[in-house]
Amino acid sequence: MQDGEWVHEKWQFPGGELKFGESLEAGLRRELREELGIEVNPPTSPQLVYESIRSYWHGILICFFVEVKQHRELKIKLNEEASEFRWFKLAEIMKLDTLPLVKDMTKDADNVSS
């Protein structure tokens, strides 16, 4: 998913912040519904966890593997946070202009799923 102007047109994964009192699964489902218009089956346990510290932000990134419910008729409906959505092969992701951690997360996810 490529985000709009506010993150400098870089590719990244869909996601976002939890709302107060929201479970990880509920937050994951909400973000995918809001950003892509998709529903997913119950996710696996968190597969990867990263800590990201910037001068303006400190976050814990928790990555899940999910299966889209309507995968045969998948229709992505982007919200205002993204300008484009595409599927990529692993080698293609490594050549993209991405936000920090996207390439590391992709490599790590490939190792976990192998």
PDB file of C-alpha atoms in Angstrom:
ATOM      1  CA  MET A   1       0.000   0.000   0.000  1.00  0.00           C
ATOM      2  CA  GLN A   2       1.421   3.383  -0.931  1.00  0.00           C
ATOM      3  CA  ASP A   3       0.558   6.191   1.406  1.00  0.00           C
ATOM      4  CA  GLY A   4      -0.311   9.685   0.350  1.00  0.00           C
ATOM      5  CA  GLU A   5       1.607  12.919   0.713  1.00  0.00           C
ATOM      6  CA  TRP A   6       1.874  12.935   4.494  1.00  0.00           C
ATOM      7  CA  VAL A   7       4.432  10.095   4.426  1.00  0.00           C
ATOM      8  CA  HIS A   8       6.209  11.101   1.251  1.00  0.00           C
ATOM      9  CA  GLU A   9       4.675   8.597  -1.191  1.00  0.00           C
ATOM     10  CA  LYS A  10       6.458   5.543   0.226  1.00  0.00           C
ATOM     11  CA  TRP A  11       5.209   1.974   0.242  1.00  0.00           C
ATOM     12  CA  GLN A  12       4.196   0.442   3.548  1.00  0.00           C
ATOM     13  CA  PHE A  13       1.937  -2.181   5.068  1.00  0.00           C
ATOM     14  CA  PRO A  14      -1.575  -1.313   6.207  1.00  0.00           C
ATOM     15  CA  GLY A  15      -1.891  -0.743   9.933  1.00  0.00           C
ATOM     16  CA  GLY A  16      -2.252   1.827  12.636  1.00  0.00           C
ATOM     17  CA  GLU A  17      -2.604   2.545  16.306  1.00  0.00           C
ATOM     18  CA  LEU A  18      -4.810   0.763  18.799  1.00  0.00           C
ATOM     19  CA  LYS A  19      -7.626   2.714  20.374  1.00  0.00           C
ATOM     20  CA  PHE A  20      -7.714   2.769  24.170  1.00  0.00           C
ATOM     21  CA  GLY A  21      -9.071  -0.564  25.440  1.00  0.00           C
ATOM     22  CA  GLU A  22      -9.010  -2.188  21.979  1.00  0.00           C
ATOM     23  CA  SER A  23      -7.590  -5.717  21.640  1.00  0.00           C
ATOM     24  CA  LEU A  24      -4.842  -6.493  19.123  1.00  0.00           C
ATOM     25  CA  GLU A  25      -7.253  -8.549  17.002  1.00  0.00           C
ATOM     26  CA  ALA A  26      -9.972  -5.893  17.062  1.00  0.00           C
ATOM     27  CA  GLY A  27      -7.447  -3.191  16.116  1.00  0.00           C
ATOM     28  CA  LEU A  28      -6.048  -5.296  13.288  1.00  0.00           C
ATOM     29  CA  ARG A  29      -9.498  -5.997  11.873  1.00  0.00           C
ATOM     30  CA  ARG A  30     -10.547  -2.337  12.198  1.00  0.00           C
ATOM     31  CA  GLU A  31      -7.429  -1.004  10.469  1.00  0.00           C
ATOM     32  CA  LEU A  32      -7.759  -3.444   7.538  1.00  0.00           C
ATOM     33  CA  ARG A  33     -11.455  -2.597   7.199  1.00  0.00           C
ATOM     34  CA  GLU A  34     -10.787   1.166   7.337  1.00  0.00           C
ATOM     35  CA  GLU A  35      -7.712   1.261   5.094  1.00  0.00           C
ATOM     36  CA  LEU A  36      -8.490  -1.473   2.551  1.00  0.00           C
ATOM     37  CA  GLY A  37     -12.178  -2.292   2.969  1.00  0.00           C
ATOM     38  CA  ILE A  38     -11.455  -5.979   3.651  1.00  0.00           C
ATOM     39  CA  GLU A  39     -12.491  -8.485   6.310  1.00  0.00           C
ATOM     40  CA  VAL A  40     -10.046 -11.122   7.529  1.00  0.00           C
ATOM     41  CA  ASN A  41     -10.345 -14.483   9.245  1.00  0.00           C
ATOM     42  CA  PRO A  42      -9.100 -14.656  12.850  1.00  0.00           C
ATOM     43  CA  PRO A  43      -5.365 -13.887  12.732  1.00  0.00           C
ATOM     44  CA  THR A  44      -2.569 -16.122  13.895  1.00  0.00           C
ATOM     45  CA  SER A  45      -0.693 -15.177  17.029  1.00  0.00           C
ATOM     46  CA  PRO A  46       1.595 -12.194  16.496  1.00  0.00           C
ATOM     47  CA  GLN A  47       4.440 -13.372  14.283  1.00  0.00           C
ATOM     48  CA  LEU A  48       6.895 -10.483  14.444  1.00  0.00           C
ATOM     49  CA  VAL A  49       7.414  -7.640  16.906  1.00  0.00           C
ATOM     50  CA  TYR A  50       9.531  -4.530  16.329  1.00  0.00           C
ATOM     51  CA  GLU A  51      10.307  -1.462  18.375  1.00  0.00           C
ATOM     52  CA  SER A  52      10.721   1.800  16.480  1.00  0.00           C
ATOM     53  CA  ILE A  53      12.083   4.894  18.196  1.00  0.00           C
ATOM     54  CA  ARG A  54      12.165   8.213  16.365  1.00  0.00           C
ATOM     55  CA  SER A  55      12.653  11.745  17.670  1.00  0.00           C
ATOM     56  CA  TYR A  56       8.881  12.301  17.434  1.00  0.00           C
ATOM     57  CA  TRP A  57       7.459   8.814  17.985  1.00  0.00           C
ATOM     58  CA  HIS A  58       8.052   5.582  19.900  1.00  0.00           C
ATOM     59  CA  GLY A  59       6.055   2.593  18.783  1.00  0.00           C
ATOM     60  CA  ILE A  60       5.811  -1.157  19.021  1.00  0.00           C
ATOM     61  CA  LEU A  61       4.946  -2.739  15.673  1.00  0.00           C
ATOM     62  CA  ILE A  62       3.195  -6.101  15.927  1.00  0.00           C
ATOM     63  CA  CYS A  63       2.849  -8.096  12.702  1.00  0.00           C
ATOM     64  CA  PHE A  64       0.262 -10.782  11.994  1.00  0.00           C
ATOM     65  CA  PHE A  65      -0.329 -13.179   9.125  1.00  0.00           C
ATOM     66  CA  VAL A  66      -3.948 -12.936   7.998  1.00  0.00           C
ATOM     67  CA  GLU A  67      -6.182 -14.589   5.442  1.00  0.00           C
ATOM     68  CA  VAL A  68      -8.701 -12.417   3.629  1.00  0.00           C
ATOM     69  CA  LYS A  69     -12.266 -13.750   3.909  1.00  0.00           C
ATOM     70  CA  GLN A  70     -13.422 -12.824   0.405  1.00  0.00           C
ATOM     71  CA  HIS A  71     -10.127 -13.642  -1.350  1.00  0.00           C
ATOM     72  CA  ARG A  72     -11.789 -14.949  -4.548  1.00  0.00           C
ATOM     73  CA  GLU A  73     -13.608 -11.674  -5.159  1.00  0.00           C
ATOM     74  CA  LEU A  74     -11.142  -9.358  -3.467  1.00  0.00           C
ATOM     75  CA  LYS A  75     -12.006  -5.703  -4.028  1.00  0.00           C
ATOM     76  CA  ILE A  76      -9.675  -3.281  -2.314  1.00  0.00           C
ATOM     77  CA  LYS A  77     -11.280   0.039  -1.353  1.00  0.00           C
ATOM     78  CA  LEU A  78      -8.582   2.459  -0.224  1.00  0.00           C
ATOM     79  CA  ASN A  79      -9.367   5.215   2.236  1.00  0.00           C
ATOM     80  CA  GLU A  80      -7.787   8.685   2.216  1.00  0.00           C
ATOM     81  CA  GLU A  81      -4.612   7.412   3.912  1.00  0.00           C
ATOM     82  CA  ALA A  82      -3.370   5.602   0.802  1.00  0.00           C
ATOM     83  CA  SER A  83      -3.014   6.506  -2.841  1.00  0.00           C
ATOM     84  CA  GLU A  84      -2.344   3.044  -4.277  1.00  0.00           C
ATOM     85  CA  PHE A  85      -2.471  -0.681  -3.483  1.00  0.00           C
ATOM     86  CA  ARG A  86      -0.556  -3.478  -5.221  1.00  0.00           C
ATOM     87  CA  TRP A  87       0.639  -7.019  -4.607  1.00  0.00           C
ATOM     88  CA  PHE A  88       4.407  -7.569  -4.894  1.00  0.00           C
ATOM     89  CA  LYS A  89       6.785 -10.510  -4.900  1.00  0.00           C
ATOM     90  CA  LEU A  90       9.496 -10.505  -2.229  1.00  0.00           C
ATOM     91  CA  ALA A  91      12.266  -9.481  -4.648  1.00  0.00           C
ATOM     92  CA  GLU A  92      10.141  -6.589  -5.911  1.00  0.00           C
ATOM     93  CA  ILE A  93       9.571  -5.231  -2.395  1.00  0.00           C
ATOM     94  CA  MET A  94      13.329  -5.056  -1.851  1.00  0.00           C
ATOM     95  CA  LYS A  95      13.582  -2.590  -4.769  1.00  0.00           C
ATOM     96  CA  LEU A  96      10.749  -0.271  -3.675  1.00  0.00           C
ATOM     97  CA  ASP A  97      10.988   3.074  -1.911  1.00  0.00           C
ATOM     98  CA  THR A  98       9.512   2.067   1.463  1.00  0.00           C
ATOM     99  CA  LEU A  99       9.056   3.390   4.960  1.00  0.00           C
ATOM    100  CA  PRO A 100      11.680   2.280   7.503  1.00  0.00           C
ATOM    101  CA  LEU A 101      11.375  -1.383   8.590  1.00  0.00           C
ATOM    102  CA  VAL A 102       9.216  -2.529   5.620  1.00  0.00           C
ATOM    103  CA  LYS A 103      12.070  -4.452   3.964  1.00  0.00           C
ATOM    104  CA  ASP A 104      13.241  -5.965   7.273  1.00  0.00           C
ATOM    105  CA  MET A 105       9.673  -6.970   8.126  1.00  0.00           C
ATOM    106  CA  THR A 106       9.236  -8.555   4.693  1.00  0.00           C
ATOM    107  CA  LYS A 107      12.443 -10.596   4.994  1.00  0.00           C
ATOM    108  CA  ASP A 108      11.580 -11.670   8.540  1.00  0.00           C
ATOM    109  CA  ALA A 109       8.034 -12.645   7.524  1.00  0.00           C
ATOM    110  CA  ASP A 110       9.441 -14.743   4.682  1.00  0.00           C
ATOM    111  CA  ASN A 111      11.723 -16.556   7.151  1.00  0.00           C
ATOM    112  CA  VAL A 112       8.868 -17.171   9.619  1.00  0.00           C
ATOM    113  CA  SER A 113       6.532 -18.533   6.939  1.00  0.00           C
ATOM    114  CA  SER A 114       9.179 -20.804   5.343  1.00  0.00           C
TER     115      SER A 114
END
